[in-house]
Amino acid sequence: MKGMDSMPDRSSLPPAIAGAPLVAHARFRIGDVVRHRLHGFRGLIFDVDPVFANSEEWYESIPEDMRPAREQPFYHLFAENEEGSYIAYVSQQNLVDDDVAEPVNHPAISHFFKRQADGSYRMRGERWH
């Protein structure tokens, strides 16, 4: 039996996940509608990484003075702005709750989520894995 102070074996996990804190506190959940605090675009969360798990090239493309810390949750969004819809990958520090009652306009949303009468989104059961 393992002792209380022993750590689980994380050697088979990807490096970004293996080095993550054992408990990551995600502020948002799948199905939440959020807004980027700097760029203003809106999005629906469809996946969460407990820490940064994108490419090094992507990370390095962010200006150094704006780079978010890696050791925080990162969210995959079905996003929209005035120019159209796209997929975004955003750090928790750059997201805020969205208070607009309008639906997020992204063509993939209806395949994975159902909009509820109260305006919230619920993942379609047949899409769970």
mmCIF file of N, CA and C in Angstrom:
data_model
loop_
_atom_site.group_PDB
_atom_site.id
_atom_site.type_symbol
_atom_site.label_atom_id
_atom_site.label_comp_id
_atom_site.label_asym_id
_atom_site.label_seq_id
_atom_site.Cartn_x
_atom_site.Cartn_y
_atom_site.Cartn_z
ATOM 1 N N MET A 1 0.839 -1.177 0.000
ATOM 2 C CA MET A 1 0.000 0.000 0.000
ATOM 3 C C MET A 1 0.886 1.242 0.000
ATOM 4 N N LYS A 2 0.535 2.218 -0.842
ATOM 5 C CA LYS A 2 1.319 3.448 -0.924
ATOM 6 C C LYS A 2 1.086 4.304 0.315
ATOM 7 N N GLY A 3 2.126 4.991 0.699
ATOM 8 C CA GLY A 3 2.008 5.905 1.823
ATOM 9 C C GLY A 3 1.249 7.156 1.438
ATOM 10 N N MET A 4 0.821 7.893 2.412
ATOM 11 C CA MET A 4 0.044 9.102 2.179
ATOM 12 C C MET A 4 0.842 10.160 1.430
ATOM 13 N N ASP A 5 2.166 10.167 1.599
ATOM 14 C CA ASP A 5 2.961 11.207 0.971
ATOM 15 C C ASP A 5 3.537 10.797 -0.383
ATOM 16 N N SER A 6 3.186 9.625 -0.898
ATOM 17 C CA SER A 6 3.726 9.205 -2.190
ATOM 18 C C SER A 6 2.920 9.832 -3.324
ATOM 19 N N MET A 7 3.604 10.124 -4.410
ATOM 20 C CA MET A 7 2.976 10.733 -5.577
ATOM 21 C C MET A 7 2.610 9.645 -6.577
ATOM 22 N N PRO A 8 1.502 9.798 -7.304
ATOM 23 C CA PRO A 8 1.160 8.819 -8.320
ATOM 24 C C PRO A 8 2.174 8.859 -9.463
ATOM 25 N N ASP A 9 2.344 7.733 -10.163
ATOM 26 C CA ASP A 9 3.267 7.671 -11.293
ATOM 27 C C ASP A 9 2.659 8.425 -12.464
ATOM 28 N N ARG A 10 3.320 9.485 -12.876
ATOM 29 C CA ARG A 10 2.814 10.324 -13.963
ATOM 30 C C ARG A 10 3.738 10.264 -15.172
ATOM 31 N N SER A 11 4.684 9.321 -15.193
ATOM 32 C CA SER A 11 5.702 9.254 -16.234
ATOM 33 C C SER A 11 5.137 8.956 -17.619
ATOM 34 N N SER A 12 3.978 8.354 -17.712
ATOM 35 C CA SER A 12 3.419 8.023 -19.026
ATOM 36 C C SER A 12 2.555 9.144 -19.596
ATOM 37 N N LEU A 13 2.368 10.214 -18.856
ATOM 38 C CA LEU A 13 1.553 11.334 -19.315
ATOM 39 C C LEU A 13 2.386 12.284 -20.181
ATOM 40 N N PRO A 14 1.729 13.058 -21.072
ATOM 41 C CA PRO A 14 2.465 14.083 -21.829
ATOM 42 C C PRO A 14 3.144 15.042 -20.850
ATOM 43 N N PRO A 15 4.319 15.577 -21.198
ATOM 44 C CA PRO A 15 5.073 16.429 -20.277
ATOM 45 C C PRO A 15 4.269 17.580 -19.684
ATOM 46 N N ALA A 16 3.440 18.247 -20.499
ATOM 47 C CA ALA A 16 2.673 19.384 -19.985
ATOM 48 C C ALA A 16 1.692 18.955 -18.915
ATOM 49 N N ILE A 17 1.115 17.772 -19.066
ATOM 50 C CA ILE A 17 0.142 17.278 -18.095
ATOM 51 C C ILE A 17 0.866 16.670 -16.898
ATOM 52 N N ALA A 18 1.952 15.934 -17.143
ATOM 53 C CA ALA A 18 2.694 15.288 -16.056
ATOM 54 C C ALA A 18 3.228 16.304 -15.064
ATOM 55 N N GLY A 19 3.575 17.493 -15.545
ATOM 56 C CA GLY A 19 4.110 18.522 -14.667
ATOM 57 C C GLY A 19 3.058 19.411 -14.044
ATOM 58 N N ALA A 20 1.788 19.151 -14.337
ATOM 59 C CA ALA A 20 0.704 19.984 -13.828
ATOM 60 C C ALA A 20 0.484 19.737 -12.342
ATOM 61 N N PRO A 21 -0.057 20.714 -11.666
ATOM 62 C CA PRO A 21 -0.416 20.477 -10.268
ATOM 63 C C PRO A 21 -1.439 19.349 -10.188
ATOM 64 N N LEU A 22 -1.441 18.618 -9.081
ATOM 65 C CA LEU A 22 -2.391 17.528 -8.936
ATOM 66 C C LEU A 22 -3.829 18.018 -8.948
ATOM 67 N N VAL A 23 -4.071 19.215 -8.471
ATOM 68 C CA VAL A 23 -5.415 19.777 -8.479
ATOM 69 C C VAL A 23 -5.348 21.094 -9.246
ATOM 70 N N ALA A 24 -6.009 21.152 -10.375
ATOM 71 C CA ALA A 24 -6.097 22.388 -11.144
ATOM 72 C C ALA A 24 -7.488 22.955 -10.922
ATOM 73 N N HIS A 25 -7.567 24.217 -10.622
ATOM 74 C CA HIS A 25 -8.853 24.834 -10.332
ATOM 75 C C HIS A 25 -9.334 25.596 -11.558
ATOM 76 N N ALA A 26 -10.171 24.945 -12.344
ATOM 77 C CA ALA A 26 -10.738 25.583 -13.518
ATOM 78 C C ALA A 26 -11.897 26.472 -13.084
ATOM 79 N N ARG A 27 -11.871 27.696 -13.504
ATOM 80 C CA ARG A 27 -12.913 28.659 -13.168
ATOM 81 C C ARG A 27 -14.159 28.448 -14.022
ATOM 82 N N PHE A 28 -13.963 27.906 -15.225
ATOM 83 C CA PHE A 28 -15.071 27.716 -16.154
ATOM 84 C C PHE A 28 -15.232 26.238 -16.472
ATOM 85 N N ARG A 29 -16.373 25.876 -17.071
ATOM 86 C CA ARG A 29 -16.631 24.477 -17.394
ATOM 87 C C ARG A 29 -17.107 24.359 -18.841
ATOM 88 N N ILE A 30 -17.084 23.152 -19.345
ATOM 89 C CA ILE A 30 -17.580 22.894 -20.693
ATOM 90 C C ILE A 30 -19.035 23.332 -20.766
ATOM 91 N N GLY A 31 -19.342 24.094 -21.807
ATOM 92 C CA GLY A 31 -20.687 24.628 -21.986
ATOM 93 C C GLY A 31 -20.852 26.068 -21.545
ATOM 94 N N ASP A 32 -19.852 26.632 -20.857
ATOM 95 C CA ASP A 32 -19.924 28.034 -20.449
ATOM 96 C C ASP A 32 -19.622 28.947 -21.631
ATOM 97 N N VAL A 33 -20.301 30.086 -21.664
ATOM 98 C CA VAL A 33 -20.014 31.120 -22.651
ATOM 99 C C VAL A 33 -19.145 32.161 -21.956
ATOM 100 N N VAL A 34 -18.020 32.478 -22.589
ATOM 101 C CA VAL A 34 -17.037 33.395 -22.011
ATOM 102 C C VAL A 34 -16.649 34.461 -23.036
ATOM 103 N N ARG A 35 -15.944 35.465 -22.533
ATOM 104 C CA ARG A 35 -15.442 36.558 -23.377
ATOM 105 C C ARG A 35 -13.960 36.743 -23.068
ATOM 106 N N HIS A 36 -13.164 37.011 -24.120
ATOM 107 C CA HIS A 36 -11.748 37.306 -23.923
ATOM 108 C C HIS A 36 -11.635 38.703 -23.327
ATOM 109 N N ARG A 37 -10.923 38.820 -22.223
ATOM 110 C CA ARG A 37 -10.887 40.099 -21.505
ATOM 111 C C ARG A 37 -10.125 41.188 -22.248
ATOM 112 N N LEU A 38 -9.220 40.830 -23.164
ATOM 113 C CA LEU A 38 -8.460 41.832 -23.909
ATOM 114 C C LEU A 38 -8.996 42.061 -25.316
ATOM 115 N N HIS A 39 -9.341 40.980 -26.004
ATOM 116 C CA HIS A 39 -9.731 41.078 -27.412
ATOM 117 C C HIS A 39 -11.235 41.111 -27.628
ATOM 118 N N GLY A 40 -12.021 40.823 -26.604
ATOM 119 C CA GLY A 40 -13.467 40.996 -26.671
ATOM 120 C C GLY A 40 -14.262 39.918 -27.386
ATOM 121 N N PHE A 41 -13.612 38.945 -28.019
ATOM 122 C CA PHE A 41 -14.407 37.926 -28.705
ATOM 123 C C PHE A 41 -15.086 37.011 -27.704
ATOM 124 N N ARG A 42 -16.197 36.414 -28.127
ATOM 125 C CA ARG A 42 -16.977 35.502 -27.293
ATOM 126 C C ARG A 42 -16.739 34.076 -27.750
ATOM 127 N N GLY A 43 -16.989 33.116 -26.842
ATOM 128 C CA GLY A 43 -16.852 31.721 -27.232
ATOM 129 C C GLY A 43 -17.540 30.783 -26.262
ATOM 130 N N LEU A 44 -17.810 29.580 -26.751
ATOM 131 C CA LEU A 44 -18.395 28.502 -25.959
ATOM 132 C C LEU A 44 -17.297 27.486 -25.676
ATOM 133 N N ILE A 45 -17.076 27.163 -24.416
ATOM 134 C CA ILE A 45 -16.023 26.220 -24.035
ATOM 135 C C ILE A 45 -16.435 24.806 -24.409
ATOM 136 N N PHE A 46 -15.549 24.113 -25.172
ATOM 137 C CA PHE A 46 -15.831 22.725 -25.513
ATOM 138 C C PHE A 46 -14.785 21.751 -24.987
ATOM 139 N N ASP A 47 -13.689 22.248 -24.421
ATOM 140 C CA ASP A 47 -12.694 21.372 -23.807
ATOM 141 C C ASP A 47 -11.818 22.219 -22.888
ATOM 142 N N VAL A 48 -11.188 21.549 -21.899
ATOM 143 C CA VAL A 48 -10.336 22.231 -20.933
ATOM 144 C C VAL A 48 -9.055 21.423 -20.747
ATOM 145 N N ASP A 49 -7.915 22.103 -20.799
ATOM 146 C CA ASP A 49 -6.621 21.511 -20.454
ATOM 147 C C ASP A 49 -6.242 22.048 -19.081
ATOM 148 N N PRO A 50 -5.783 21.209 -18.145
ATOM 149 C CA PRO A 50 -5.443 21.707 -16.809
ATOM 150 C C PRO A 50 -4.262 22.677 -16.802
ATOM 151 N N VAL A 51 -3.391 22.569 -17.798
ATOM 152 C CA VAL A 51 -2.268 23.486 -18.005
ATOM 153 C C VAL A 51 -2.071 23.619 -19.518
ATOM 154 N N PHE A 52 -1.195 24.520 -19.915
ATOM 155 C CA PHE A 52 -0.909 24.724 -21.338
ATOM 156 C C PHE A 52 -0.535 23.407 -22.011
ATOM 157 N N ALA A 53 -1.204 23.096 -23.122
ATOM 158 C CA ALA A 53 -0.930 21.842 -23.834
ATOM 159 C C ALA A 53 -0.983 22.053 -25.341
ATOM 160 N N ASN A 54 -0.577 23.217 -25.804
ATOM 161 C CA ASN A 54 -0.518 23.504 -27.230
ATOM 162 C C ASN A 54 0.956 23.455 -27.651
ATOM 163 N N SER A 55 1.237 23.808 -28.898
ATOM 164 C CA SER A 55 2.615 23.728 -29.390
ATOM 165 C C SER A 55 3.482 24.867 -28.858
ATOM 166 N N GLU A 56 4.764 24.595 -28.799
ATOM 167 C CA GLU A 56 5.724 25.613 -28.383
ATOM 168 C C GLU A 56 5.718 26.783 -29.374
ATOM 169 N N GLU A 57 5.549 26.466 -30.647
ATOM 170 C CA GLU A 57 5.485 27.505 -31.682
ATOM 171 C C GLU A 57 4.324 28.458 -31.412
ATOM 172 N N TRP A 58 3.157 27.908 -31.057
ATOM 173 C CA TRP A 58 1.986 28.728 -30.755
ATOM 174 C C TRP A 58 2.296 29.642 -29.576
ATOM 175 N N TYR A 59 2.878 29.078 -28.529
ATOM 176 C CA TYR A 59 3.184 29.843 -27.327
ATOM 177 C C TYR A 59 4.175 30.972 -27.628
ATOM 178 N N GLU A 60 5.216 30.648 -28.376
ATOM 179 C CA GLU A 60 6.245 31.645 -28.703
ATOM 180 C C GLU A 60 5.722 32.745 -29.624
ATOM 181 N N SER A 61 4.618 32.485 -30.347
ATOM 182 C CA SER A 61 4.063 33.499 -31.248
ATOM 183 C C SER A 61 3.358 34.626 -30.489
ATOM 184 N N ILE A 62 3.065 34.423 -29.222
ATOM 185 C CA ILE A 62 2.437 35.452 -28.395
ATOM 186 C C ILE A 62 3.530 36.418 -27.950
ATOM 187 N N PRO A 63 3.308 37.725 -28.106
ATOM 188 C CA PRO A 63 4.330 38.678 -27.645
ATOM 189 C C PRO A 63 4.695 38.406 -26.187
ATOM 190 N N GLU A 64 5.986 38.447 -25.897
ATOM 191 C CA GLU A 64 6.481 38.057 -24.583
ATOM 192 C C GLU A 64 5.790 38.792 -23.434
ATOM 193 N N ASP A 65 5.513 40.073 -23.620
ATOM 194 C CA ASP A 65 4.884 40.839 -22.537
ATOM 195 C C ASP A 65 3.406 40.492 -22.345
ATOM 196 N N MET A 66 2.850 39.674 -23.239
ATOM 197 C CA MET A 66 1.448 39.269 -23.133
ATOM 198 C C MET A 66 1.285 37.763 -22.900
ATOM 199 N N ARG A 67 2.382 37.016 -22.894
ATOM 200 C CA ARG A 67 2.307 35.558 -22.735
ATOM 201 C C ARG A 67 1.721 35.166 -21.383
ATOM 202 N N PRO A 68 0.701 34.327 -21.413
ATOM 203 C CA PRO A 68 0.124 33.867 -20.144
ATOM 204 C C PRO A 68 1.004 32.798 -19.500
ATOM 205 N N ALA A 69 0.865 32.643 -18.208
ATOM 206 C CA ALA A 69 1.558 31.567 -17.505
ATOM 207 C C ALA A 69 1.057 30.228 -18.028
ATOM 208 N N ARG A 70 1.943 29.247 -18.109
ATOM 209 C CA ARG A 70 1.574 27.911 -18.586
ATOM 210 C C ARG A 70 0.809 27.117 -17.539
ATOM 211 N N GLU A 71 1.047 27.391 -16.280
ATOM 212 C CA GLU A 71 0.507 26.599 -15.172
ATOM 213 C C GLU A 71 -0.855 27.101 -14.738
ATOM 214 N N GLN A 72 -1.797 27.071 -15.656
ATOM 215 C CA GLN A 72 -3.180 27.439 -15.393
ATOM 216 C C GLN A 72 -4.037 26.720 -16.426
ATOM 217 N N PRO A 73 -5.325 26.599 -16.181
ATOM 218 C CA PRO A 73 -6.173 25.975 -17.201
ATOM 219 C C PRO A 73 -6.191 26.786 -18.494
ATOM 220 N N PHE A 74 -6.269 26.050 -19.614
ATOM 221 C CA PHE A 74 -6.443 26.639 -20.941
ATOM 222 C C PHE A 74 -7.702 26.034 -21.531
ATOM 223 N N TYR A 75 -8.460 26.851 -22.246
ATOM 224 C CA TYR A 75 -9.771 26.456 -22.734
ATOM 225 C C TYR A 75 -9.823 26.467 -24.258
ATOM 226 N N HIS A 76 -10.481 25.453 -24.809
ATOM 227 C CA HIS A 76 -10.756 25.378 -26.239
ATOM 228 C C HIS A 76 -12.152 25.968 -26.447
ATOM 229 N N LEU A 77 -12.260 26.938 -27.345
ATOM 230 C CA LEU A 77 -13.525 27.631 -27.550
ATOM 231 C C LEU A 77 -13.997 27.540 -28.990
ATOM 232 N N PHE A 78 -15.299 27.385 -29.173
ATOM 233 C CA PHE A 78 -15.940 27.695 -30.441
ATOM 234 C C PHE A 78 -16.170 29.202 -30.336
ATOM 235 N N ALA A 79 -15.377 29.983 -31.060
ATOM 236 C CA ALA A 79 -15.349 31.430 -30.873
ATOM 237 C C ALA A 79 -15.956 32.179 -32.050
ATOM 238 N N GLU A 80 -16.322 33.426 -31.767
ATOM 239 C CA GLU A 80 -16.850 34.322 -32.800
ATOM 240 C C GLU A 80 -16.409 35.745 -32.517
ATOM 241 N N ASN A 81 -16.233 36.493 -33.604
ATOM 242 C CA ASN A 81 -16.035 37.936 -33.513
ATOM 243 C C ASN A 81 -16.757 38.569 -34.697
ATOM 244 N N GLU A 82 -16.544 39.849 -34.935
ATOM 245 C CA GLU A 82 -17.239 40.546 -36.017
ATOM 246 C C GLU A 82 -16.905 39.968 -37.396
ATOM 247 N N GLU A 83 -15.746 39.326 -37.518
ATOM 248 C CA GLU A 83 -15.291 38.819 -38.811
ATOM 249 C C GLU A 83 -15.716 37.392 -39.101
ATOM 250 N N GLY A 84 -16.135 36.638 -38.097
ATOM 251 C CA GLY A 84 -16.548 35.265 -38.343
ATOM 252 C C GLY A 84 -16.343 34.362 -37.144
ATOM 253 N N SER A 85 -16.371 33.053 -37.413
ATOM 254 C CA SER A 85 -16.213 32.061 -36.343
ATOM 255 C C SER A 85 -14.909 31.292 -36.536
ATOM 256 N N TYR A 86 -14.392 30.759 -35.442
ATOM 257 C CA TYR A 86 -13.114 30.052 -35.456
ATOM 258 C C TYR A 86 -12.958 29.287 -34.151
ATOM 259 N N ILE A 87 -11.868 28.527 -34.030
ATOM 260 C CA ILE A 87 -11.523 27.826 -32.800
ATOM 261 C C ILE A 87 -10.444 28.650 -32.104
ATOM 262 N N ALA A 88 -10.596 28.860 -30.802
ATOM 263 C CA ALA A 88 -9.611 29.621 -30.031
ATOM 264 C C ALA A 88 -9.097 28.767 -28.874
ATOM 265 N N TYR A 89 -7.888 29.068 -28.450
ATOM 266 C CA TYR A 89 -7.254 28.410 -27.301
ATOM 267 C C TYR A 89 -6.815 29.528 -26.372
ATOM 268 N N VAL A 90 -7.423 29.613 -25.178
ATOM 269 C CA VAL A 90 -7.251 30.791 -24.340
ATOM 270 C C VAL A 90 -6.952 30.405 -22.890
ATOM 271 N N SER A 91 -6.024 31.128 -22.283
ATOM 272 C CA SER A 91 -5.690 30.913 -20.873
ATOM 273 C C SER A 91 -6.817 31.415 -19.975
ATOM 274 N N GLN A 92 -6.900 30.811 -18.813
ATOM 275 C CA GLN A 92 -7.935 31.205 -17.861
ATOM 276 C C GLN A 92 -7.824 32.682 -17.489
ATOM 277 N N GLN A 93 -6.592 33.189 -17.338
ATOM 278 C CA GLN A 93 -6.416 34.581 -16.926
ATOM 279 C C GLN A 93 -6.996 35.572 -17.931
ATOM 280 N N ASN A 94 -7.217 35.139 -19.161
ATOM 281 C CA ASN A 94 -7.736 36.037 -20.189
ATOM 282 C C ASN A 94 -9.219 35.859 -20.475
ATOM 283 N N LEU A 95 -9.922 35.104 -19.645
ATOM 284 C CA LEU A 95 -11.355 34.893 -19.854
ATOM 285 C C LEU A 95 -12.175 35.474 -18.715
ATOM 286 N N VAL A 96 -13.345 35.985 -19.084
ATOM 287 C CA VAL A 96 -14.326 36.460 -18.108
ATOM 288 C C VAL A 96 -15.685 35.889 -18.506
ATOM 289 N N ASP A 97 -16.605 35.859 -17.545
ATOM 290 C CA ASP A 97 -17.970 35.430 -17.866
ATOM 291 C C ASP A 97 -18.555 36.361 -18.914
ATOM 292 N N ASP A 98 -19.355 35.807 -19.807
ATOM 293 C CA ASP A 98 -20.035 36.608 -20.822
ATOM 294 C C ASP A 98 -21.451 36.863 -20.337
ATOM 295 N N ASP A 99 -21.886 38.103 -20.387
ATOM 296 C CA ASP A 99 -23.227 38.424 -19.912
ATOM 297 C C ASP A 99 -24.203 38.755 -21.036
ATOM 298 N N VAL A 100 -23.806 38.470 -22.278
ATOM 299 C CA VAL A 100 -24.697 38.698 -23.420
ATOM 300 C C VAL A 100 -25.643 37.510 -23.530
ATOM 301 N N ALA A 101 -26.911 37.765 -23.683
ATOM 302 C CA ALA A 101 -27.903 36.684 -23.728
ATOM 303 C C ALA A 101 -28.021 36.042 -25.111
ATOM 304 N N GLU A 102 -27.326 36.564 -26.088
ATOM 305 C CA GLU A 102 -27.393 36.036 -27.446
ATOM 306 C C GLU A 102 -26.590 34.737 -27.571
ATOM 307 N N PRO A 103 -27.018 33.836 -28.462
ATOM 308 C CA PRO A 103 -26.241 32.601 -28.666
ATOM 309 C C PRO A 103 -24.899 32.894 -29.336
ATOM 310 N N VAL A 104 -23.941 32.000 -29.135
ATOM 311 C CA VAL A 104 -22.653 32.095 -29.825
ATOM 312 C C VAL A 104 -22.880 31.560 -31.229
ATOM 313 N N ASN A 105 -22.389 32.280 -32.221
ATOM 314 C CA ASN A 105 -22.614 31.916 -33.620
ATOM 315 C C ASN A 105 -21.390 31.181 -34.174
ATOM 316 N N HIS A 106 -21.416 29.862 -34.068
ATOM 317 C CA HIS A 106 -20.344 29.022 -34.606
ATOM 318 C C HIS A 106 -20.990 27.774 -35.182
ATOM 319 N N PRO A 107 -20.640 27.378 -36.408
ATOM 320 C CA PRO A 107 -21.329 26.252 -37.055
ATOM 321 C C PRO A 107 -21.164 24.903 -36.363
ATOM 322 N N ALA A 108 -20.137 24.701 -35.555
ATOM 323 C CA ALA A 108 -19.924 23.406 -34.902
ATOM 324 C C ALA A 108 -20.759 23.224 -33.641
ATOM 325 N N ILE A 109 -21.247 24.296 -33.073
ATOM 326 C CA ILE A 109 -21.938 24.203 -31.787
ATOM 327 C C ILE A 109 -23.123 23.256 -31.830
ATOM 328 N N SER A 110 -23.956 23.343 -32.841
ATOM 329 C CA SER A 110 -25.170 22.513 -32.875
ATOM 330 C C SER A 110 -24.860 21.020 -32.988
ATOM 331 N N HIS A 111 -23.668 20.663 -33.421
ATOM 332 C CA HIS A 111 -23.274 19.255 -33.501
ATOM 333 C C HIS A 111 -22.933 18.681 -32.133
ATOM 334 N N PHE A 112 -22.501 19.523 -31.208
ATOM 335 C CA PHE A 112 -22.014 19.064 -29.911
ATOM 336 C C PHE A 112 -22.850 19.525 -28.716
ATOM 337 N N PHE A 113 -23.589 20.628 -28.884
ATOM 338 C CA PHE A 113 -24.332 21.209 -27.771
ATOM 339 C C PHE A 113 -25.773 21.491 -28.160
ATOM 340 N N LYS A 114 -26.613 21.513 -27.149
ATOM 341 C CA LYS A 114 -28.002 21.920 -27.325
ATOM 342 C C LYS A 114 -28.209 23.153 -26.454
ATOM 343 N N ARG A 115 -28.778 24.185 -27.039
ATOM 344 C CA ARG A 115 -29.052 25.403 -26.270
ATOM 345 C C ARG A 115 -30.339 25.197 -25.496
ATOM 346 N N GLN A 116 -30.280 25.476 -24.204
ATOM 347 C CA GLN A 116 -31.421 25.301 -23.316
ATOM 348 C C GLN A 116 -32.328 26.531 -23.347
ATOM 349 N N ALA A 117 -33.521 26.393 -22.828
ATOM 350 C CA ALA A 117 -34.492 27.495 -22.801
ATOM 351 C C ALA A 117 -33.952 28.710 -22.047
ATOM 352 N N ASP A 118 -33.105 28.478 -21.050
ATOM 353 C CA ASP A 118 -32.548 29.594 -20.279
ATOM 354 C C ASP A 118 -31.327 30.235 -20.936
ATOM 355 N N GLY A 119 -30.934 29.740 -22.127
ATOM 356 C CA GLY A 119 -29.800 30.298 -22.859
ATOM 357 C C GLY A 119 -28.485 29.582 -22.613
ATOM 358 N N SER A 120 -28.443 28.673 -21.640
ATOM 359 C CA SER A 120 -27.214 27.920 -21.378
ATOM 360 C C SER A 120 -27.048 26.808 -22.416
ATOM 361 N N TYR A 121 -25.886 26.186 -22.423
ATOM 362 C CA TYR A 121 -25.603 25.101 -23.363
ATOM 363 C C TYR A 121 -25.349 23.811 -22.600
ATOM 364 N N ARG A 122 -25.882 22.722 -23.127
ATOM 365 C CA ARG A 122 -25.667 21.391 -22.553
ATOM 366 C C ARG A 122 -25.119 20.498 -23.650
ATOM 367 N N MET A 123 -24.066 19.759 -23.323
ATOM 368 C CA MET A 123 -23.464 18.856 -24.305
ATOM 369 C C MET A 123 -24.459 17.761 -24.679
ATOM 370 N N ARG A 124 -24.540 17.484 -25.973
ATOM 371 C CA ARG A 124 -25.414 16.405 -26.438
ATOM 372 C C ARG A 124 -24.860 15.070 -25.945
ATOM 373 N N GLY A 125 -25.706 14.240 -25.365
ATOM 374 C CA GLY A 125 -25.288 12.974 -24.793
ATOM 375 C C GLY A 125 -24.615 12.047 -25.767
ATOM 376 N N GLU A 126 -25.037 12.058 -27.013
ATOM 377 C CA GLU A 126 -24.441 11.144 -27.994
ATOM 378 C C GLU A 126 -23.041 11.552 -28.402
ATOM 379 N N ARG A 127 -22.576 12.715 -27.994
ATOM 380 C CA ARG A 127 -21.232 13.196 -28.339
ATOM 381 C C ARG A 127 -20.227 13.004 -27.212
ATOM 382 N N TRP A 128 -20.663 12.530 -26.060
ATOM 383 C CA TRP A 128 -19.745 12.318 -24.946
ATOM 384 C C TRP A 128 -18.805 11.188 -25.270
ATOM 385 N N HIS A 129 -17.634 11.220 -24.682
ATOM 386 C CA HIS A 129 -16.674 10.127 -24.866
ATOM 387 C C HIS A 129 -16.140 9.668 -23.551
#
